[in-house]
Amino acid sequence: MSLSAFVPTNTQKVRTTAISAFKRMPELEDVSLEFIQASILMDAPGKRLAATMDRFGYYLATNEGKNGKLARNTASSYYRNVKLWLFDEYPHLRVATELILLKQGKILDKHCLKRENGGLTNKAPLCTKEDLKALVRYVYSTARVNADYQDAALACLMWHCFGRSSDLACAQKQHVSVSADGVFYLRLLRVKTTEEQGLTLVPDRDDFLTYPLHALAVALVAQEAPCASLIGNLPCLVPQDAAPLDAGAPLHDLPAGDPGLLQVSVVQTTTPVLAADDNLDAPPSQSTRAQATSTQTSAQKKPRDREVKRGEDSMQGHVNRMLKRVAEPAGVTAELTSHSFRRGGAQHANGDDHLAAQWISDRGAWDMTKTNKAFAYITNTAREDRKVARVLSGWKADASPTVVDIDAQDHTTRERLGRWQGLLISTCTGLKEQRLNVSTNVTRYARISGPADLSLGRRTPPRTHQNGW
């Protein structure tokens, strides 16, 4: 077992798909893959590796699939992943061929950029705030199971946080907090950039349907059983039934073992020197064939299941299935995807002249640079992020929206709201295990958000839910 076991699933799928495309190339020309691998292994200068990758780049640029030629990003991704895979298989050729393969990749990228119908990148359509409001209203008015309310909260949070669907899968109940000045924060872990952020959530000025805290309150009410996740119906990024990790060989046996059997790739400072009478065109020896066969076998240990589509059980698939189910009945004309919320929220914020582009980029974690640790305490809760949150909720950038304070209500109102809390959010308060509870400051808002649904409920037919409310 090594660190490769912790590589994200999507990264492994992309690498596997690219390798499969590389293996289809020699089949079209009736060339054995074992012959190509053995030839590359015996070529010390690396010219055969460069020539093979050059032919693979040509194959990616000219081959047509079910939907025509490959898109620019897809072709570049396939070429890059196969290059890295070959570098792992033949580490002694990395130094000799890295520059030429980099140049080939740039040529392929420029060609795909300039060719007809291949230059523009296909982008997901925008999810405007009106689209978000229509989706949430339709889900609330036609919901039949508790998971429908949690899907509405997922869509609302993705739009306000500029989040990918995978970012919300890691959100826990303990990640929602209230600052000393009464501002709500949601801590998110950006899975793609491995960055932790604290994002501001403010009340919506015009409609409670697009208020993220209201959506969270409804999602907490709809939870059937206690759980640590903020939204309980999302698929896990790491399957719970995964096989236990195997530590492999003991550390004492690694230094004493045969270096050729270690499953690691290193870049040698010197290439192996061949004898003068060695013939590069000679048939590969038995040991060479065995090594090439073992390389092919290791790459084919996990055959690809063609019946299961990529992302079927992922967060992206969960969001896309929800959109296919509710987008058209809700009156949304655009063909929304899981990425539409991220683009729609960012462009809505970009429409305000008082917001800088850097503030929007910081909220969406588009800035890939490392932040100095000395400023970590202020960048995650910056006042600029508050301005972006206000614009997303319909306020001016310098406005001062306030949340209704439950302590300012009269005794009768507080008593009624207390009964609401005991009935509606019992799955996230008063539990022995702390990670299953929501902060008491957060539940104060959840207690006053429930009556806001009555205005929507009067205009919709009554329905019976699983928890009886």
Short mmCIF file of C-alpha atoms in Angstrom, two decimals:
data_model
loop_
_atom_site.label_atom_id
_atom_site.label_comp_id
_atom_site.label_asym_id
_atom_site.label_seq_id
_atom_site.Cartn_x
_atom_site.Cartn_y
_atom_site.Cartn_z
CA MET A 1 0.00 0.00 0.00
CA SER A 2 1.25 3.49 -0.84
CA LEU A 3 0.00 7.05 -1.08
CA SER A 4 -1.45 6.25 -4.50
CA ALA A 5 -4.39 4.67 -2.66
CA PHE A 6 -5.45 8.15 -1.55
CA VAL A 7 -5.56 9.66 -5.04
CA PRO A 8 -9.07 11.11 -5.64
CA THR A 9 -11.47 8.84 -7.48
CA ASN A 10 -12.11 11.34 -10.28
CA THR A 11 -8.36 11.66 -10.90
CA GLN A 12 -8.05 7.89 -11.17
CA LYS A 13 -10.99 7.72 -13.58
CA VAL A 14 -9.49 10.38 -15.83
CA ARG A 15 -6.16 8.55 -15.89
CA THR A 16 -7.86 5.23 -16.67
CA THR A 17 -9.90 6.76 -19.50
CA ALA A 18 -6.81 8.35 -21.04
CA ILE A 19 -4.87 5.08 -20.89
CA SER A 20 -7.77 3.28 -22.55
CA ALA A 21 -7.66 5.80 -25.40
CA PHE A 22 -3.92 5.22 -25.75
CA LYS A 23 -4.46 1.45 -25.96
CA ARG A 24 -7.05 1.86 -28.71
CA MET A 25 -4.55 3.67 -30.93
CA PRO A 26 -2.29 0.65 -31.75
CA GLU A 27 -5.35 -1.55 -32.26
CA LEU A 28 -6.39 0.62 -35.22
CA GLU A 29 -3.03 -0.01 -36.91
CA ASP A 30 -2.74 -3.70 -35.95
CA VAL A 31 0.24 -3.11 -33.67
CA SER A 32 0.73 -5.00 -30.44
CA LEU A 33 0.85 -2.91 -27.29
CA GLU A 34 3.48 -5.28 -25.86
CA PHE A 35 5.72 -4.55 -28.85
CA ILE A 36 5.43 -0.78 -28.27
CA GLN A 37 6.19 -1.14 -24.56
CA ALA A 38 9.19 -3.37 -25.16
CA SER A 39 10.56 -1.02 -27.84
CA ILE A 40 10.27 2.00 -25.56
CA LEU A 41 11.95 0.10 -22.74
CA MET A 42 14.99 -0.75 -24.88
CA ASP A 43 15.40 2.77 -26.30
CA ALA A 44 17.84 4.68 -24.08
CA PRO A 45 17.63 8.08 -25.89
CA GLY A 46 13.83 8.07 -25.63
CA LYS A 47 13.19 8.74 -29.31
CA ARG A 48 10.68 5.93 -29.58
CA LEU A 49 8.73 7.29 -26.62
CA ALA A 50 8.65 10.74 -28.23
CA ALA A 51 7.58 9.27 -31.58
CA THR A 52 4.83 7.21 -29.95
CA MET A 53 3.46 10.22 -28.07
CA ASP A 54 3.64 12.28 -31.26
CA ARG A 55 1.47 9.69 -33.02
CA PHE A 56 -0.89 9.63 -30.02
CA GLY A 57 -1.27 13.42 -30.19
CA TYR A 58 -2.11 13.14 -33.89
CA TYR A 59 -4.63 10.43 -33.04
CA LEU A 60 -6.32 12.70 -30.46
CA ALA A 61 -6.48 15.62 -32.89
CA THR A 62 -7.97 13.68 -35.81
CA ASN A 63 -9.98 10.83 -34.32
CA GLU A 64 -13.75 11.26 -34.16
CA GLY A 65 -15.92 9.66 -31.53
CA LYS A 66 -19.66 9.47 -31.02
CA ASN A 67 -19.96 13.24 -30.61
CA GLY A 68 -17.37 14.26 -33.19
CA LYS A 69 -13.80 15.30 -32.49
CA LEU A 70 -12.53 15.58 -28.96
CA ALA A 71 -12.81 18.93 -27.24
CA ARG A 72 -9.66 20.90 -26.59
CA ASN A 73 -9.62 20.28 -22.84
CA THR A 74 -10.33 16.57 -23.29
CA ALA A 75 -7.54 16.05 -25.83
CA SER A 76 -5.02 17.94 -23.69
CA SER A 77 -6.07 16.01 -20.59
CA TYR A 78 -5.69 12.65 -22.36
CA TYR A 79 -2.26 13.56 -23.67
CA ARG A 80 -1.06 14.84 -20.29
CA ASN A 81 -2.30 11.82 -18.33
CA VAL A 82 -0.77 9.32 -20.76
CA LYS A 83 2.51 11.22 -20.64
CA LEU A 84 2.59 11.05 -16.84
CA TRP A 85 1.65 7.37 -16.95
CA LEU A 86 4.52 6.58 -19.31
CA PHE A 87 6.91 8.58 -17.13
CA ASP A 88 5.89 6.37 -14.21
CA GLU A 89 6.42 3.24 -16.29
CA TYR A 90 9.78 4.37 -17.76
CA PRO A 91 11.32 6.83 -15.28
CA HIS A 92 14.76 6.66 -16.92
CA LEU A 93 13.32 8.38 -20.02
CA ARG A 94 11.73 11.33 -18.21
CA VAL A 95 14.69 13.71 -18.34
CA ALA A 96 15.46 12.94 -21.97
CA THR A 97 11.90 13.37 -23.27
CA GLU A 98 10.17 15.81 -20.91
CA LEU A 99 10.86 18.95 -22.95
CA ILE A 100 9.93 17.46 -26.32
CA LEU A 101 6.69 16.02 -24.94
CA LEU A 102 5.85 19.37 -23.38
CA LYS A 103 6.31 21.01 -26.78
CA GLN A 104 4.11 18.38 -28.42
CA GLY A 105 1.39 19.05 -25.85
CA LYS A 106 1.45 22.78 -26.62
CA ILE A 107 1.17 22.09 -30.35
CA LEU A 108 -1.84 19.84 -29.74
CA ASP A 109 -3.49 22.46 -27.53
CA LYS A 110 -2.99 25.26 -30.08
CA HIS A 111 -4.32 23.09 -32.90
CA CYS A 112 -7.48 22.23 -30.97
CA LEU A 113 -7.90 25.91 -30.11
CA LYS A 114 -7.81 27.08 -33.73
CA ARG A 115 -9.61 24.29 -35.51
CA GLU A 116 -13.21 24.65 -36.59
CA ASN A 117 -15.84 23.95 -33.90
CA GLY A 118 -13.12 23.13 -31.42
CA GLY A 119 -11.78 26.44 -30.22
CA LEU A 120 -14.46 27.50 -27.78
CA THR A 121 -14.74 25.64 -24.51
CA ASN A 122 -18.20 24.35 -23.71
CA LYS A 123 -19.34 26.11 -20.54
CA ALA A 124 -22.28 25.33 -18.34
CA PRO A 125 -25.24 27.73 -18.71
CA LEU A 126 -25.78 30.26 -15.96
CA CYS A 127 -28.18 29.69 -13.11
CA THR A 128 -29.57 33.16 -12.43
CA LYS A 129 -31.11 34.15 -9.13
CA GLU A 130 -34.54 33.96 -10.75
CA ASP A 131 -33.77 30.39 -11.84
CA LEU A 132 -32.66 29.52 -8.32
CA LYS A 133 -35.84 31.01 -6.87
CA ALA A 134 -37.98 29.04 -9.33
CA LEU A 135 -36.18 25.78 -8.51
CA VAL A 136 -36.48 26.22 -4.74
CA ARG A 137 -40.14 27.29 -4.94
CA TYR A 138 -41.03 24.28 -7.08
CA VAL A 139 -39.19 21.85 -4.79
CA TYR A 140 -40.82 23.29 -1.67
CA SER A 141 -44.30 23.25 -3.17
CA THR A 142 -44.12 19.71 -4.61
CA ALA A 143 -41.83 17.94 -2.12
CA ARG A 144 -42.98 14.47 -1.11
CA VAL A 145 -39.96 13.21 0.83
CA ASN A 146 -37.56 14.88 3.21
CA ALA A 147 -34.67 14.57 0.77
CA ASP A 148 -36.35 17.08 -1.55
CA TYR A 149 -35.91 19.86 1.00
CA GLN A 150 -32.26 18.99 1.43
CA ASP A 151 -31.75 19.14 -2.33
CA ALA A 152 -33.17 22.66 -2.30
CA ALA A 153 -30.69 23.63 0.42
CA LEU A 154 -27.86 22.13 -1.62
CA ALA A 155 -28.76 24.22 -4.68
CA CYS A 156 -29.08 27.40 -2.61
CA LEU A 157 -25.71 26.92 -0.89
CA MET A 158 -23.92 26.09 -4.13
CA TRP A 159 -25.17 29.34 -5.66
CA HIS A 160 -24.27 31.57 -2.70
CA CYS A 161 -20.90 29.95 -1.95
CA PHE A 162 -19.73 29.61 -5.57
CA GLY A 163 -19.23 26.00 -4.63
CA ARG A 164 -18.73 22.83 -6.53
CA SER A 165 -21.06 20.03 -5.60
CA SER A 166 -18.20 18.12 -3.95
CA ASP A 167 -17.52 21.04 -1.59
CA LEU A 168 -20.88 20.63 0.14
CA ALA A 169 -20.36 16.90 0.68
CA CYS A 170 -17.77 17.69 3.36
CA ALA A 171 -19.88 20.31 5.18
CA GLN A 172 -20.65 19.31 8.77
CA LYS A 173 -23.08 20.73 11.31
CA GLN A 174 -20.20 22.03 13.38
CA HIS A 175 -19.03 24.10 10.40
CA VAL A 176 -21.86 26.63 10.78
CA SER A 177 -21.12 29.33 13.36
CA VAL A 178 -22.10 32.84 14.40
CA SER A 179 -19.52 35.55 15.07
CA ALA A 180 -19.56 37.96 17.98
CA ASP A 181 -21.32 40.62 15.88
CA GLY A 182 -24.10 38.24 14.80
CA VAL A 183 -22.79 37.31 11.34
CA PHE A 184 -23.28 33.73 10.15
CA TYR A 185 -20.33 31.83 8.70
CA LEU A 186 -20.10 28.53 6.89
CA ARG A 187 -16.73 26.79 6.80
CA LEU A 188 -16.15 24.98 3.53
CA LEU A 189 -13.39 22.63 2.46
CA ARG A 190 -12.67 23.13 -1.23
CA VAL A 191 -11.98 19.57 -2.32
CA LYS A 192 -10.32 20.47 -5.61
CA THR A 193 -7.93 23.10 -4.21
CA THR A 194 -7.69 21.60 -0.68
CA GLU A 195 -8.39 25.00 0.83
CA GLU A 196 -10.50 25.79 3.88
CA GLN A 197 -12.70 28.89 3.72
CA GLY A 198 -15.09 30.75 5.98
CA LEU A 199 -17.92 32.30 3.94
CA THR A 200 -20.47 34.87 5.08
CA LEU A 201 -24.22 34.21 4.90
CA VAL A 202 -26.63 37.16 5.20
CA PRO A 203 -30.45 37.42 5.00
CA ASP A 204 -32.02 37.91 1.60
CA ARG A 205 -33.63 41.28 1.13
CA ASP A 206 -36.42 40.30 -1.25
CA ASP A 207 -37.35 36.63 -0.80
CA PHE A 208 -36.67 34.04 1.89
CA LEU A 209 -36.60 31.29 -0.76
CA THR A 210 -33.08 32.25 -1.81
CA TYR A 211 -31.82 32.85 1.73
CA PRO A 212 -29.18 30.15 2.40
CA LEU A 213 -29.74 30.08 6.18
CA HIS A 214 -33.45 29.53 5.68
CA ALA A 215 -32.65 26.67 3.30
CA LEU A 216 -30.30 25.22 5.93
CA ALA A 217 -32.98 25.49 8.60
CA VAL A 218 -35.47 23.62 6.40
CA ALA A 219 -32.84 20.98 5.61
CA LEU A 220 -32.18 20.43 9.32
CA VAL A 221 -35.91 20.11 9.97
CA ALA A 222 -36.18 17.51 7.19
CA GLN A 223 -33.44 15.25 8.57
CA GLU A 224 -34.97 11.93 9.60
CA ALA A 225 -32.19 10.84 11.95
CA PRO A 226 -29.18 12.45 13.65
CA CYS A 227 -26.09 12.73 11.46
CA ALA A 228 -22.93 14.82 11.39
CA SER A 229 -23.42 16.06 7.82
CA LEU A 230 -25.08 19.40 7.27
CA ILE A 231 -27.10 17.94 4.38
CA GLY A 232 -27.81 14.33 5.18
CA ASN A 233 -28.84 12.88 1.81
CA LEU A 234 -25.59 13.51 -0.08
CA PRO A 235 -23.40 10.64 -1.30
CA CYS A 236 -20.13 10.15 0.53
CA LEU A 237 -16.94 11.14 -1.26
CA VAL A 238 -15.22 8.17 0.41
CA PRO A 239 -17.38 5.01 0.49
CA GLN A 240 -17.99 3.74 4.00
CA ASP A 241 -17.77 0.11 2.86
CA ALA A 242 -14.32 0.52 1.32
CA ALA A 243 -11.88 -2.31 1.91
CA PRO A 244 -9.47 -1.80 4.81
CA LEU A 245 -6.08 -0.45 3.85
CA ASP A 246 -3.19 -2.90 3.63
CA ALA A 247 0.10 -1.55 4.87
CA GLY A 248 1.97 -3.91 2.56
CA ALA A 249 5.48 -5.12 3.25
CA PRO A 250 7.07 -4.15 6.59
CA LEU A 251 9.45 -1.21 6.52
CA HIS A 252 12.33 -3.50 7.51
CA ASP A 253 11.92 -5.51 4.29
CA LEU A 254 11.88 -2.50 1.94
CA PRO A 255 15.59 -1.56 2.08
CA ALA A 256 16.63 -5.21 1.87
CA GLY A 257 14.40 -6.09 -1.07
CA ASP A 258 15.10 -6.08 -4.79
CA PRO A 259 14.88 -2.46 -6.07
CA GLY A 260 13.30 -3.68 -9.28
CA LEU A 261 10.30 -5.01 -7.39
CA LEU A 262 9.50 -1.78 -5.53
CA GLN A 263 6.35 -0.08 -6.84
CA VAL A 264 7.82 3.42 -7.08
CA SER A 265 9.08 5.58 -9.94
CA VAL A 266 12.29 7.57 -9.78
CA VAL A 267 14.11 9.76 -12.27
CA GLN A 268 17.63 8.53 -12.86
CA THR A 269 20.41 11.08 -13.25
CA THR A 270 22.14 8.95 -15.89
CA THR A 271 20.58 6.83 -18.58
CA PRO A 272 21.64 3.20 -18.93
CA VAL A 273 24.54 2.69 -21.31
CA LEU A 274 24.13 0.06 -23.99
CA ALA A 275 26.93 -1.99 -25.38
CA ALA A 276 28.24 -1.20 -28.83
CA ASP A 277 27.01 -4.47 -30.28
CA ASP A 278 23.52 -4.11 -28.86
CA ASN A 279 20.90 -4.03 -31.58
CA LEU A 280 17.94 -1.80 -30.77
CA ASP A 281 15.87 -3.41 -33.49
CA ALA A 282 16.43 -6.93 -32.21
CA PRO A 283 13.45 -8.84 -30.84
CA PRO A 284 12.97 -8.28 -27.12
CA SER A 285 14.43 -10.86 -24.83
CA GLN A 286 12.39 -13.11 -22.57
CA SER A 287 13.01 -10.89 -19.52
CA THR A 288 11.99 -7.81 -21.50
CA ARG A 289 8.80 -9.49 -22.63
CA ALA A 290 8.06 -10.51 -19.06
CA GLN A 291 8.57 -6.96 -17.80
CA ALA A 292 6.41 -5.50 -20.56
CA THR A 293 3.73 -8.10 -19.90
CA SER A 294 3.80 -7.35 -16.17
CA THR A 295 3.47 -3.64 -16.95
CA GLN A 296 0.42 -4.28 -19.09
CA THR A 297 -1.05 -6.62 -16.48
CA SER A 298 -0.63 -4.05 -13.70
CA ALA A 299 -2.37 -1.44 -15.83
CA GLN A 300 -5.25 -3.83 -16.48
CA LYS A 301 -5.79 -5.09 -12.94
CA LYS A 302 -9.02 -3.09 -12.65
CA PRO A 303 -10.96 -3.52 -15.91
CA ARG A 304 -13.29 -0.70 -16.77
CA ASP A 305 -16.94 -1.44 -16.25
CA ARG A 306 -18.66 0.03 -19.29
CA GLU A 307 -22.10 -0.40 -17.77
CA VAL A 308 -21.44 2.22 -15.07
CA LYS A 309 -21.10 5.77 -16.35
CA ARG A 310 -18.58 8.15 -14.86
CA GLY A 311 -19.99 10.22 -12.02
CA GLU A 312 -23.17 8.15 -11.67
CA ASP A 313 -22.82 7.88 -7.90
CA SER A 314 -20.88 11.11 -7.41
CA MET A 315 -22.01 14.49 -6.16
CA GLN A 316 -22.17 15.80 -9.73
CA GLY A 317 -24.49 12.97 -10.69
CA HIS A 318 -26.69 13.65 -7.66
CA VAL A 319 -27.12 17.32 -8.59
CA ASN A 320 -27.63 16.60 -12.29
CA ARG A 321 -30.35 14.05 -11.56
CA MET A 322 -32.10 16.57 -9.33
CA LEU A 323 -31.95 19.22 -12.05
CA LYS A 324 -33.32 16.86 -14.70
CA ARG A 325 -36.23 16.11 -12.42
CA VAL A 326 -37.24 19.64 -11.39
CA ALA A 327 -35.75 22.17 -13.85
CA GLU A 328 -38.30 21.84 -16.65
CA PRO A 329 -41.42 21.72 -14.42
CA ALA A 330 -40.09 24.73 -12.50
CA GLY A 331 -40.00 26.78 -15.69
CA VAL A 332 -36.21 26.96 -16.09
CA THR A 333 -35.41 26.99 -19.80
CA ALA A 334 -31.62 26.66 -19.58
CA GLU A 335 -30.10 23.17 -19.44
CA LEU A 336 -28.51 23.59 -16.03
CA THR A 337 -25.74 21.37 -14.69
CA SER A 338 -23.98 21.08 -11.35
CA HIS A 339 -21.53 23.78 -12.44
CA SER A 340 -24.26 26.28 -13.36
CA PHE A 341 -24.71 27.41 -9.75
CA ARG A 342 -21.04 28.30 -9.38
CA ARG A 343 -21.01 30.35 -12.59
CA GLY A 344 -24.38 31.95 -11.97
CA GLY A 345 -23.55 33.17 -8.48
CA ALA A 346 -20.18 34.56 -9.56
CA GLN A 347 -21.62 36.49 -12.51
CA HIS A 348 -24.45 37.84 -10.36
CA ALA A 349 -21.86 39.27 -7.96
CA ASN A 350 -19.79 40.58 -10.86
CA GLY A 351 -22.73 42.72 -11.94
CA ASP A 352 -22.20 45.05 -8.97
CA ASP A 353 -19.72 47.85 -9.67
CA HIS A 354 -18.73 48.10 -6.01
CA LEU A 355 -17.21 44.61 -5.92
CA ALA A 356 -13.67 43.91 -7.04
CA ALA A 357 -12.95 40.86 -9.16
CA GLN A 358 -10.42 39.68 -6.59
CA TRP A 359 -13.10 39.54 -3.88
CA ILE A 360 -15.26 37.32 -6.07
CA SER A 361 -12.28 35.10 -6.91
CA ASP A 362 -11.41 34.73 -3.25
CA ARG A 363 -14.94 33.65 -2.34
CA GLY A 364 -14.95 31.05 -5.11
CA ALA A 365 -11.39 29.86 -4.29
CA TRP A 366 -10.20 30.63 -7.82
CA ASP A 367 -7.01 32.16 -6.47
CA MET A 368 -4.57 29.25 -6.43
CA THR A 369 -1.74 31.12 -4.72
CA LYS A 370 -0.75 30.24 -1.19
CA THR A 371 -1.85 32.63 1.53
CA ASN A 372 0.62 33.72 4.14
CA LYS A 373 -0.20 32.08 7.45
CA ALA A 374 0.05 35.44 9.20
CA PHE A 375 -3.05 36.64 7.35
CA ALA A 376 -5.04 33.42 7.61
CA TYR A 377 -7.22 34.76 10.41
CA ILE A 378 -8.48 37.74 8.41
CA THR A 379 -8.65 36.42 4.84
CA ASN A 380 -11.16 33.71 5.75
CA THR A 381 -13.55 36.23 7.35
CA ALA A 382 -12.71 39.39 5.43
CA ARG A 383 -15.10 42.32 5.16
CA GLU A 384 -14.80 42.02 1.39
CA ASP A 385 -16.48 38.62 1.59
CA ARG A 386 -19.32 40.20 3.54
CA LYS A 387 -19.85 42.68 0.74
CA VAL A 388 -20.03 39.88 -1.81
CA ALA A 389 -22.55 38.02 0.37
CA ARG A 390 -24.73 41.13 0.66
CA VAL A 391 -24.84 41.60 -3.11
CA LEU A 392 -25.76 37.93 -3.60
CA SER A 393 -28.67 38.40 -1.19
CA GLY A 394 -30.01 41.49 -2.95
CA TRP A 395 -28.48 44.18 -0.71
CA LYS A 396 -26.10 46.98 -1.51
CA ALA A 397 -22.45 46.21 -0.89
CA ASP A 398 -22.30 48.61 2.08
CA ALA A 399 -25.74 47.82 3.54
CA SER A 400 -26.24 46.46 7.05
CA PRO A 401 -28.73 43.57 6.93
CA THR A 402 -29.79 42.20 10.29
CA VAL A 403 -31.16 38.89 11.47
CA VAL A 404 -34.20 38.86 13.72
CA ASP A 405 -33.04 38.51 17.33
CA ILE A 406 -35.12 36.00 19.23
CA ASP A 407 -34.28 37.65 22.56
CA ALA A 408 -36.02 40.81 21.38
CA GLN A 409 -39.33 38.97 21.00
CA ASP A 410 -42.01 38.86 23.68
CA HIS A 411 -42.40 35.97 26.08
CA THR A 412 -45.29 34.35 24.19
CA THR A 413 -43.37 34.35 20.92
CA ARG A 414 -40.25 32.87 22.53
CA GLU A 415 -42.34 30.12 24.13
CA ARG A 416 -43.99 29.23 20.84
CA LEU A 417 -40.63 29.18 19.05
CA GLY A 418 -39.27 26.94 21.79
CA ARG A 419 -41.99 24.40 21.06
CA TRP A 420 -41.14 24.66 17.36
CA GLN A 421 -37.55 23.75 18.16
CA GLY A 422 -38.54 20.69 20.17
CA LEU A 423 -40.71 19.41 17.33
CA LEU A 424 -38.72 20.32 14.24
CA ILE A 425 -34.98 20.27 14.92
CA SER A 426 -34.72 17.56 17.53
CA THR A 427 -32.31 15.62 15.29
CA CYS A 428 -29.56 18.21 15.71
CA THR A 429 -29.91 19.53 19.28
CA GLY A 430 -29.47 18.03 22.74
CA LEU A 431 -27.55 14.95 21.56
CA LYS A 432 -24.70 13.44 23.57
CA GLU A 433 -22.30 13.30 20.63
CA GLN A 434 -21.24 16.87 19.95
CA ARG A 435 -20.59 16.43 16.23
CA LEU A 436 -24.28 15.63 15.69
CA ASN A 437 -25.43 18.93 17.19
CA VAL A 438 -25.73 22.35 15.60
CA SER A 439 -24.49 25.40 17.48
CA THR A 440 -27.12 26.89 19.77
CA ASN A 441 -26.65 30.27 18.11
CA VAL A 442 -27.51 28.70 14.76
CA THR A 443 -30.62 26.97 16.09
CA ARG A 444 -31.89 30.34 17.27
CA TYR A 445 -32.41 31.24 13.64
CA ALA A 446 -33.79 27.82 12.75
CA ARG A 447 -36.51 28.41 15.35
CA ILE A 448 -37.74 31.60 13.70
CA SER A 449 -37.40 30.47 10.06
CA GLY A 450 -40.10 27.81 10.23
CA PRO A 451 -43.07 30.22 10.29
CA ALA A 452 -41.78 31.82 7.09
CA ASP A 453 -42.86 28.69 5.20
CA LEU A 454 -46.49 29.37 6.06
CA SER A 455 -46.77 32.06 3.40
CA LEU A 456 -45.67 29.55 0.79
CA GLY A 457 -47.77 26.75 2.25
CA ARG A 458 -51.01 28.72 1.95
CA ARG A 459 -50.58 28.85 -1.84
CA THR A 460 -49.80 25.17 -2.29
CA PRO A 461 -51.88 22.01 -1.78
CA PRO A 462 -51.37 20.23 1.55
CA ARG A 463 -49.08 17.22 1.56
CA THR A 464 -48.14 14.66 4.17
CA HIS A 465 -44.46 14.24 4.96
CA GLN A 466 -42.58 11.43 6.59
CA ASN A 467 -42.03 13.27 9.87
CA GLY A 468 -45.67 14.34 10.07
CA TRP A 469 -45.35 18.11 9.67
#
